[in-house]
Amino acid sequence: MLRTRPRAVQQSLASYVTPAARRVFSSARPLVVLGLESSADDTCAAIVTSERKILANVVLKQHAIHESFGGIHPLHAQEAHQVNMPVAIHKALTKAGIGLSELDGIAFTRGPGMYGCLSVCAGAAKALAAATGKPLLGVHHMQAHALTPFLTASPVTDSPTPEFPFLTLLLSGGHTLLLLARSISSFSILATTHDESIGASIDKVARDLEIPWALGAGSPGAALERFAFPNGLAGGSGPGSDLEEESADLPPAPTFTQPFARRLAFSYAGLRSALTRLLEAEPSAKMAEARKRQIARAFSLAAFKQIEDKVVFALEKMREEGHEPVRGLVVSGGVASNLILRERLRLRLDKAGRVDLPLIFPPPALCTDNAAMIAYVGLLRLQRGLIDPLTVMQRSKWPIDECEADFANETEAAEKEQRLASAS
């Protein structure tokens, strides 16, 4: 219930709850929503309450299936979801200690993602909603990533509550987006990738350098981070660093050109192509581990520099154009769990004179795909009465600036009702 939220979160979100929804959900019992997620390679089920309590958060991974393919194989991923989804739902309900009758809604990732994979959580959610009569809530995956910091804000963690408007970076295997968030459902795209995402690029480099996924507990991106920076950023490339000690007999570290220097646009295909050409001259299988680490580190820093540059450039551009100052930078998605990126972004903002700008990350476990964030956005939708019909279908491509376009008319009507209620 909104009235049980900490004041900062309540003030940030209360204006989006319609009077009609407040009347419907006025009981003392907190709302409870089951969330389902299967947009890529993790099968997830979670149960979250309107008091921001995560009663269960189950993630069943498929890395052992996909490592031999060097990435996610859509057909195998879909089949694994079909096997794992009932198990994930049962585990979530059991861990939370509740039955289906105690749920107030069922949320699922409607998109974007792999169409066949999305069909698994969509089908499961629709079947449960049809059988129980509970409201069905189809959630935009990237909207859920962007709003996760509200779920995990103080006192759940020591992270501050985001304040609108804020910039948000959504960095994952499928997306590289820089957005301006004006409300929980209003996002403007400032920059996106012209080719592949930062997450896909990192995963492919981990594969090309033959870094075992086990080093990152099954995640190729985490494996690359741990291999390239075994001692963190402090062991980087400056005087007295571990790399300097390793590199006495190594060739110079590779350098990578940054694309679109004065444009709000990302590109990672060129960066990865440059690494591919290097590996054609120096095959990974014949490369000394120190050289491989040197290359992995150079690639990672170049990939992150592009993120840093675009954020600073966006802040400068918005100031020059007279936009309302943003009140924070939220970074989410799987790549946001990278601790090196977190440290470098903070350093770069400070260097740019933005020591005042809060840099907000969800906990690493909630940066990667999970159903807790889906259930939470489902709750926000439920509280506003934005319910999907049982005929709703998944969307493999779904721009985030259209995340609630299906309910535009209903929202306008609710806002009119709210104005009339305030005037009476």
Short mmCIF file of C-alpha atoms in Angstrom, two decimals:
data_model
loop_
_atom_site.label_atom_id
_atom_site.label_comp_id
_atom_site.label_asym_id
_atom_site.label_seq_id
_atom_site.Cartn_x
_atom_site.Cartn_y
_atom_site.Cartn_z
CA MET A 1 0.00 0.00 0.00
CA LEU A 2 1.26 3.48 -0.81
CA ARG A 3 0.63 4.78 2.69
CA THR A 4 3.07 2.21 4.08
CA ARG A 5 5.94 3.38 1.83
CA PRO A 6 8.82 5.51 3.11
CA ARG A 7 7.95 9.19 2.53
CA ALA A 8 10.46 9.77 -0.32
CA VAL A 9 9.16 6.86 -2.39
CA GLN A 10 5.54 7.76 -1.57
CA GLN A 11 6.03 11.33 -2.77
CA SER A 12 7.74 10.14 -5.96
CA LEU A 13 4.97 7.71 -6.93
CA ALA A 14 1.73 8.79 -5.22
CA SER A 15 0.66 11.15 -7.99
CA TYR A 16 0.45 8.24 -10.43
CA VAL A 17 -2.20 6.34 -8.45
CA THR A 18 -5.70 7.27 -9.62
CA PRO A 19 -8.54 7.97 -7.18
CA ALA A 20 -10.41 4.98 -8.61
CA ALA A 21 -7.46 2.72 -7.93
CA ARG A 22 -7.13 4.07 -4.39
CA ARG A 23 -10.75 3.16 -3.72
CA VAL A 24 -10.27 -0.36 -5.09
CA PHE A 25 -7.07 -1.02 -3.16
CA SER A 26 -7.96 0.57 0.16
CA SER A 27 -7.75 -2.46 2.44
CA ALA A 28 -5.12 -2.65 5.13
CA ARG A 29 -3.50 -5.72 3.58
CA PRO A 30 -0.51 -5.00 1.31
CA LEU A 31 -0.94 -5.98 -2.32
CA VAL A 32 0.92 -9.09 -3.49
CA VAL A 33 1.95 -9.72 -7.11
CA LEU A 34 3.60 -12.71 -8.77
CA GLY A 35 6.07 -11.72 -11.50
CA LEU A 36 7.35 -13.98 -14.31
CA GLU A 37 10.34 -13.33 -16.58
CA SER A 38 11.74 -15.36 -19.51
CA SER A 39 12.85 -12.78 -22.08
CA ALA A 40 16.33 -14.26 -22.63
CA ASP A 41 18.24 -17.02 -20.86
CA ASP A 42 17.07 -16.87 -17.23
CA THR A 43 13.77 -18.35 -16.03
CA CYS A 44 12.51 -16.19 -13.18
CA ALA A 45 9.58 -15.99 -10.78
CA ALA A 46 9.22 -13.59 -7.87
CA ILE A 47 6.63 -12.38 -5.39
CA VAL A 48 6.69 -8.75 -4.26
CA THR A 49 4.39 -6.76 -1.99
CA SER A 50 3.31 -3.12 -2.16
CA GLU A 51 5.43 -2.59 0.97
CA ARG A 52 8.46 -3.27 -1.30
CA LYS A 53 9.12 -6.62 0.33
CA ILE A 54 10.57 -9.29 -1.95
CA LEU A 55 9.00 -12.44 -0.54
CA ALA A 56 10.68 -14.68 -3.13
CA ASN A 57 13.03 -14.11 -6.05
CA VAL A 58 13.81 -17.31 -7.98
CA VAL A 59 16.30 -17.27 -10.90
CA LEU A 60 17.00 -20.50 -12.79
CA LYS A 61 19.95 -20.04 -15.15
CA GLN A 62 20.74 -21.79 -18.44
CA HIS A 63 24.43 -20.93 -18.85
CA ALA A 64 25.50 -24.57 -19.04
CA ILE A 65 23.28 -24.96 -22.12
CA HIS A 66 24.46 -21.86 -23.96
CA GLU A 67 28.21 -21.77 -23.30
CA SER A 68 28.91 -24.29 -26.06
CA PHE A 69 27.13 -21.96 -28.53
CA GLY A 70 29.08 -18.92 -27.36
CA GLY A 71 25.82 -17.17 -26.51
CA ILE A 72 22.07 -17.62 -26.13
CA HIS A 73 20.58 -20.16 -28.55
CA PRO A 74 16.90 -19.08 -28.94
CA LEU A 75 15.40 -22.55 -29.45
CA HIS A 76 17.31 -24.17 -26.58
CA ALA A 77 16.53 -21.17 -24.37
CA GLN A 78 12.81 -21.49 -25.08
CA GLU A 79 12.81 -25.21 -24.35
CA ALA A 80 14.67 -24.65 -21.08
CA HIS A 81 12.13 -21.99 -20.06
CA GLN A 82 9.30 -24.45 -20.74
CA VAL A 83 10.96 -26.95 -18.40
CA ASN A 84 11.93 -24.41 -15.75
CA MET A 85 8.95 -22.05 -15.53
CA PRO A 86 6.63 -24.37 -13.55
CA VAL A 87 9.52 -25.15 -11.22
CA ALA A 88 10.32 -21.46 -10.73
CA ILE A 89 6.67 -20.61 -9.98
CA HIS A 90 6.36 -23.47 -7.48
CA LYS A 91 9.60 -22.44 -5.74
CA ALA A 92 8.50 -18.81 -5.51
CA LEU A 93 5.11 -19.64 -4.03
CA THR A 94 6.66 -22.12 -1.59
CA LYS A 95 9.38 -19.71 -0.47
CA ALA A 96 6.87 -16.90 0.01
CA GLY A 97 4.53 -19.23 1.86
CA ILE A 98 1.44 -18.13 -0.03
CA GLY A 99 -1.08 -19.68 -2.41
CA LEU A 100 -2.43 -18.45 -5.73
CA SER A 101 -5.62 -17.29 -4.01
CA GLU A 102 -3.61 -14.78 -1.98
CA LEU A 103 -2.19 -13.03 -5.04
CA ASP A 104 -3.64 -9.71 -6.18
CA GLY A 105 -2.16 -9.82 -9.67
CA ILE A 106 0.07 -11.73 -12.07
CA ALA A 107 2.74 -9.78 -13.97
CA PHE A 108 4.94 -11.00 -16.79
CA THR A 109 7.54 -9.65 -19.19
CA ARG A 110 5.58 -8.79 -22.31
CA GLY A 111 8.66 -7.51 -24.14
CA PRO A 112 11.09 -6.69 -25.53
CA GLY A 113 13.09 -9.89 -25.86
CA MET A 114 13.25 -13.12 -27.82
CA TYR A 115 9.75 -13.85 -29.08
CA GLY A 116 9.78 -17.59 -28.34
CA CYS A 117 11.26 -17.03 -24.90
CA LEU A 118 8.71 -14.33 -24.10
CA SER A 119 5.93 -16.72 -25.08
CA VAL A 120 6.75 -18.93 -22.09
CA CYS A 121 6.20 -16.34 -19.34
CA ALA A 122 3.29 -14.83 -21.29
CA GLY A 123 1.56 -18.19 -21.65
CA ALA A 124 2.15 -19.12 -18.01
CA ALA A 125 0.88 -15.77 -16.73
CA LYS A 126 -2.23 -15.82 -18.93
CA ALA A 127 -3.06 -19.37 -17.89
CA LEU A 128 -2.73 -18.50 -14.19
CA ALA A 129 -4.77 -15.32 -14.62
CA ALA A 130 -7.50 -17.19 -16.51
CA ALA A 131 -7.64 -19.95 -13.88
CA THR A 132 -7.64 -17.64 -10.84
CA GLY A 133 -9.42 -14.55 -12.14
CA LYS A 134 -6.50 -12.39 -11.02
CA PRO A 135 -5.55 -9.23 -12.98
CA LEU A 136 -2.99 -9.74 -15.77
CA LEU A 137 -0.16 -7.21 -16.11
CA GLY A 138 2.16 -7.24 -19.15
CA VAL A 139 5.32 -5.33 -18.19
CA HIS A 140 7.94 -3.60 -20.34
CA HIS A 141 11.28 -5.22 -19.50
CA MET A 142 13.37 -2.03 -19.75
CA GLN A 143 10.84 0.04 -17.80
CA ALA A 144 11.24 -2.54 -15.04
CA HIS A 145 15.03 -2.16 -15.11
CA ALA A 146 14.72 1.63 -14.97
CA LEU A 147 12.34 1.57 -11.97
CA THR A 148 14.16 -1.12 -9.95
CA PRO A 149 15.91 1.56 -7.80
CA PHE A 150 12.48 2.54 -6.42
CA LEU A 151 12.00 -1.05 -5.25
CA THR A 152 15.44 -1.15 -3.63
CA ALA A 153 15.57 2.41 -2.26
CA SER A 154 16.18 3.19 1.41
CA PRO A 155 15.47 1.65 3.86
CA VAL A 156 15.51 -1.59 1.84
CA THR A 157 19.12 -0.72 0.95
CA ASP A 158 21.21 2.40 1.58
CA SER A 159 20.53 3.56 -1.99
CA PRO A 160 18.74 6.91 -2.39
CA THR A 161 15.31 7.17 -3.99
CA PRO A 162 15.52 8.49 -7.56
CA GLU A 163 13.85 11.85 -8.15
CA PHE A 164 12.27 12.78 -11.49
CA PRO A 165 13.53 13.86 -13.91
CA PHE A 166 16.61 11.68 -14.03
CA LEU A 167 18.88 10.17 -16.65
CA THR A 168 18.89 6.41 -16.89
CA LEU A 169 21.34 4.10 -18.62
CA LEU A 170 19.92 0.71 -19.58
CA LEU A 171 22.87 -1.54 -20.39
CA SER A 172 22.27 -5.19 -21.21
CA GLY A 173 22.78 -7.92 -23.77
CA GLY A 174 19.97 -6.49 -25.86
CA HIS A 175 20.11 -2.74 -25.18
CA THR A 176 22.39 0.25 -24.84
CA LEU A 177 20.07 3.14 -24.07
CA LEU A 178 20.46 6.57 -22.49
CA LEU A 179 17.04 7.89 -21.48
CA LEU A 180 15.47 10.86 -19.78
CA ALA A 181 12.88 9.62 -17.28
CA ARG A 182 10.19 12.19 -16.48
CA SER A 183 7.80 9.83 -14.67
CA ILE A 184 7.29 6.11 -14.09
CA SER A 185 5.88 5.78 -17.60
CA SER A 186 7.41 8.67 -19.56
CA PHE A 187 10.83 8.04 -21.12
CA SER A 188 12.58 9.95 -23.90
CA ILE A 189 15.35 8.19 -25.80
CA LEU A 190 18.47 10.37 -25.91
CA ALA A 191 20.86 7.80 -27.38
CA THR A 192 20.79 4.20 -28.51
CA THR A 193 23.19 1.86 -30.29
CA HIS A 194 23.56 1.91 -34.07
CA ASP A 195 24.53 -1.76 -34.12
CA GLU A 196 25.10 -4.21 -31.28
CA SER A 197 24.67 -3.61 -27.58
CA ILE A 198 27.45 -3.25 -25.05
CA GLY A 199 26.34 -6.46 -23.33
CA ALA A 200 26.38 -8.50 -26.55
CA SER A 201 29.81 -7.07 -27.41
CA ILE A 202 31.25 -7.96 -24.00
CA ASP A 203 29.83 -11.49 -24.18
CA LYS A 204 31.35 -12.07 -27.64
CA VAL A 205 34.74 -10.80 -26.53
CA ALA A 206 34.68 -13.19 -23.57
CA ARG A 207 33.97 -15.97 -26.06
CA ASP A 208 36.68 -14.86 -28.53
CA LEU A 209 39.28 -14.64 -25.75
CA GLU A 210 38.20 -18.12 -24.59
CA ILE A 211 37.50 -17.05 -21.04
CA PRO A 212 35.60 -19.78 -19.15
CA TRP A 213 32.12 -18.66 -18.14
CA ALA A 214 32.60 -20.43 -14.81
CA LEU A 215 34.92 -17.58 -13.80
CA GLY A 216 31.83 -15.38 -13.68
CA ALA A 217 29.50 -17.99 -12.15
CA GLY A 218 28.13 -18.77 -15.60
CA SER A 219 27.97 -15.19 -16.93
CA PRO A 220 30.40 -14.34 -19.78
CA GLY A 221 30.28 -10.63 -18.90
CA ALA A 222 31.13 -11.27 -15.26
CA ALA A 223 33.85 -13.71 -16.37
CA LEU A 224 35.47 -11.01 -18.53
CA GLU A 225 35.37 -8.55 -15.63
CA ARG A 226 36.99 -10.95 -13.18
CA PHE A 227 39.61 -12.01 -15.70
CA ALA A 228 40.51 -8.47 -16.79
CA PHE A 229 40.43 -6.92 -13.31
CA PRO A 230 41.21 -9.63 -10.75
CA ASN A 231 42.13 -6.95 -8.21
CA GLY A 232 39.56 -4.36 -9.24
CA LEU A 233 40.18 -1.00 -10.86
CA ALA A 234 42.86 -0.18 -8.29
CA GLY A 235 45.03 -2.82 -9.95
CA GLY A 236 44.57 -1.08 -13.32
CA SER A 237 47.17 0.25 -15.69
CA GLY A 238 48.90 3.11 -13.90
CA PRO A 239 52.39 3.26 -12.36
CA GLY A 240 52.96 0.42 -9.93
CA SER A 241 49.86 -1.48 -11.06
CA ASP A 242 49.61 -5.25 -11.51
CA LEU A 243 49.36 -4.77 -15.26
CA GLU A 244 52.56 -2.75 -15.40
CA GLU A 245 54.32 -5.57 -13.56
CA GLU A 246 52.86 -8.13 -15.98
CA SER A 247 53.60 -6.15 -19.14
CA ALA A 248 57.39 -5.89 -19.12
CA ASP A 249 57.65 -8.46 -21.91
CA LEU A 250 54.34 -7.71 -23.61
CA PRO A 251 53.56 -5.71 -26.75
CA PRO A 252 51.88 -2.32 -26.21
CA ALA A 253 48.28 -2.54 -25.11
CA PRO A 254 45.83 -2.08 -28.00
CA THR A 255 44.03 1.23 -28.40
CA PHE A 256 40.47 1.60 -29.68
CA THR A 257 38.89 4.52 -31.52
CA GLN A 258 35.80 5.99 -29.89
CA PRO A 259 32.86 6.37 -32.33
CA PHE A 260 30.58 9.42 -32.74
CA ALA A 261 32.72 11.69 -30.58
CA ARG A 262 30.22 14.59 -30.54
CA ARG A 263 26.97 12.73 -31.11
CA LEU A 264 24.49 11.12 -28.75
CA ALA A 265 24.83 7.64 -30.23
CA PHE A 266 26.48 4.37 -29.26
CA SER A 267 28.28 1.84 -31.45
CA TYR A 268 30.09 -1.32 -30.40
CA ALA A 269 30.47 -3.19 -33.69
CA GLY A 270 33.60 -1.23 -34.64
CA LEU A 271 35.19 -1.79 -31.26
CA ARG A 272 34.62 -5.50 -31.46
CA SER A 273 35.75 -5.66 -35.10
CA ALA A 274 39.05 -4.06 -34.11
CA LEU A 275 39.51 -6.78 -31.50
CA THR A 276 38.62 -9.47 -34.05
CA ARG A 277 41.35 -8.18 -36.37
CA LEU A 278 43.84 -8.23 -33.50
CA LEU A 279 42.94 -11.83 -32.68
CA GLU A 280 43.40 -12.84 -36.31
CA ALA A 281 47.02 -11.72 -35.98
CA GLU A 282 47.37 -13.10 -32.44
CA PRO A 283 45.09 -16.14 -31.97
CA SER A 284 43.74 -16.42 -28.47
CA ALA A 285 44.69 -20.09 -28.20
CA LYS A 286 48.39 -19.19 -28.59
CA MET A 287 48.30 -16.09 -26.44
CA ALA A 288 50.00 -15.80 -23.04
CA GLU A 289 47.56 -15.19 -20.21
CA ALA A 290 49.17 -11.84 -19.35
CA ARG A 291 48.69 -10.62 -22.93
CA LYS A 292 45.12 -11.89 -22.95
CA ARG A 293 44.41 -10.02 -19.70
CA GLN A 294 46.01 -6.87 -21.13
CA ILE A 295 43.71 -7.02 -24.17
CA ALA A 296 40.62 -7.83 -22.11
CA ARG A 297 41.34 -4.87 -19.88
CA ALA A 298 41.94 -2.48 -22.78
CA PHE A 299 38.69 -3.55 -24.45
CA SER A 300 36.67 -3.19 -21.23
CA LEU A 301 38.00 0.29 -20.52
CA ALA A 302 37.29 1.41 -24.09
CA ALA A 303 33.75 0.02 -23.90
CA PHE A 304 33.09 1.84 -20.64
CA LYS A 305 34.71 5.08 -21.83
CA GLN A 306 32.05 5.32 -24.52
CA ILE A 307 29.36 5.16 -21.82
CA GLU A 308 31.14 7.78 -19.71
CA ASP A 309 31.62 10.12 -22.67
CA LYS A 310 27.98 9.96 -23.75
CA VAL A 311 26.65 10.64 -20.26
CA VAL A 312 28.84 13.71 -19.82
CA PHE A 313 28.02 14.91 -23.33
CA ALA A 314 24.28 14.49 -22.69
CA LEU A 315 24.52 16.51 -19.48
CA GLU A 316 26.37 19.30 -21.30
CA LYS A 317 23.93 19.29 -24.20
CA MET A 318 20.87 19.41 -21.95
CA ARG A 319 22.33 22.32 -19.99
CA GLU A 320 23.10 24.23 -23.20
CA GLU A 321 19.54 23.64 -24.48
CA GLY A 322 17.98 24.88 -21.25
CA HIS A 323 16.43 21.62 -20.08
CA GLU A 324 15.32 21.18 -16.48
CA PRO A 325 18.33 19.90 -14.51
CA VAL A 326 18.29 16.16 -13.96
CA ARG A 327 18.35 14.94 -10.38
CA GLY A 328 20.32 11.75 -10.76
CA LEU A 329 21.73 9.05 -13.01
CA VAL A 330 20.22 5.58 -12.67
CA VAL A 331 22.19 2.70 -14.22
CA SER A 332 20.54 -0.69 -14.60
CA GLY A 333 20.57 -3.81 -16.75
CA GLY A 334 23.02 -6.72 -16.59
CA VAL A 335 26.11 -4.65 -17.44
CA ALA A 336 25.32 -2.32 -14.51
CA SER A 337 26.48 -5.08 -12.16
CA ASN A 338 30.06 -4.49 -13.41
CA LEU A 339 31.92 -2.91 -10.50
CA ILE A 340 34.58 -1.38 -12.75
CA LEU A 341 31.92 0.50 -14.71
CA ARG A 342 30.36 1.72 -11.47
CA GLU A 343 33.66 3.11 -10.20
CA ARG A 344 34.64 4.71 -13.50
CA LEU A 345 31.28 6.43 -13.96
CA ARG A 346 31.52 8.01 -10.52
CA LEU A 347 35.08 9.17 -11.20
CA ARG A 348 34.09 10.65 -14.55
CA LEU A 349 31.08 12.52 -13.17
CA ASP A 350 33.24 13.96 -10.39
CA LYS A 351 35.88 15.01 -12.92
CA ALA A 352 33.17 16.71 -14.99
CA GLY A 353 32.17 18.77 -11.96
CA ARG A 354 29.02 16.75 -11.17
CA VAL A 355 29.95 15.59 -7.68
CA ASP A 356 26.41 16.62 -6.71
CA LEU A 357 24.71 14.18 -9.13
CA PRO A 358 23.54 10.99 -7.37
CA LEU A 359 24.68 7.84 -9.18
CA ILE A 360 22.18 5.10 -8.40
CA PHE A 361 22.58 1.38 -9.09
CA PRO A 362 20.32 -1.48 -8.02
CA PRO A 363 22.08 -4.22 -6.05
CA PRO A 364 24.09 -6.38 -8.50
CA ALA A 365 21.69 -9.33 -8.11
CA LEU A 366 18.82 -7.13 -9.33
CA CYS A 367 20.75 -5.64 -12.25
CA THR A 368 20.60 -8.86 -14.22
CA ASP A 369 17.25 -10.24 -15.41
CA ASN A 370 14.90 -11.06 -12.56
CA ALA A 371 11.18 -11.25 -11.90
CA ALA A 372 11.17 -9.04 -8.79
CA MET A 373 11.43 -5.94 -10.97
CA ILE A 374 8.61 -7.29 -13.19
CA ALA A 375 6.36 -7.89 -10.18
CA TYR A 376 7.14 -4.40 -8.84
CA VAL A 377 6.18 -2.61 -12.06
CA GLY A 378 3.14 -4.89 -12.19
CA LEU A 379 2.21 -3.56 -8.76
CA LEU A 380 2.54 0.03 -9.96
CA ARG A 381 0.29 -0.82 -12.90
CA LEU A 382 -2.21 -2.62 -10.66
CA GLN A 383 -2.44 0.38 -8.33
CA ARG A 384 -3.32 2.54 -11.34
CA GLY A 385 -5.87 0.07 -12.69
CA LEU A 386 -3.89 -0.64 -15.89
CA ILE A 387 -4.92 -4.26 -16.49
CA ASP A 388 -4.24 -6.25 -19.67
CA PRO A 389 -6.82 -8.49 -21.36
CA LEU A 390 -6.16 -12.23 -21.54
CA THR A 391 -5.69 -11.82 -25.30
CA VAL A 392 -2.58 -9.61 -24.89
CA MET A 393 0.45 -10.87 -26.84
CA GLN A 394 4.18 -10.61 -26.28
CA ARG A 395 6.22 -8.04 -28.24
CA SER A 396 9.80 -8.87 -29.24
CA LYS A 397 10.38 -5.23 -30.24
CA TRP A 398 8.78 -2.59 -28.04
CA PRO A 399 10.19 0.95 -27.74
CA ILE A 400 10.34 2.09 -24.14
CA ASP A 401 8.74 5.41 -24.97
CA GLU A 402 5.61 3.36 -25.80
CA CYS A 403 5.73 1.28 -22.62
CA GLU A 404 2.17 2.21 -21.57
CA ALA A 405 0.75 3.44 -24.88
CA ASP A 406 -2.01 0.79 -24.72
CA PHE A 407 -3.47 2.66 -21.76
CA ALA A 408 -3.14 6.23 -23.07
CA ASN A 409 -6.90 6.80 -23.22
CA GLU A 410 -7.47 5.20 -19.82
CA THR A 411 -4.71 7.35 -18.30
CA GLU A 412 -6.18 10.54 -19.75
CA ALA A 413 -9.56 9.60 -18.30
CA ALA A 414 -8.00 8.86 -14.90
CA GLU A 415 -6.17 12.20 -14.90
CA LYS A 416 -9.45 13.95 -15.74
CA GLU A 417 -11.12 12.10 -12.85
CA GLN A 418 -8.29 13.15 -10.54
CA ARG A 419 -8.65 16.82 -11.57
CA LEU A 420 -12.41 16.71 -11.02
CA ALA A 421 -11.94 15.07 -7.62
CA SER A 422 -9.39 17.72 -6.60
CA ALA A 423 -11.72 20.52 -7.67
CA SER A 424 -14.74 19.15 -5.78
#
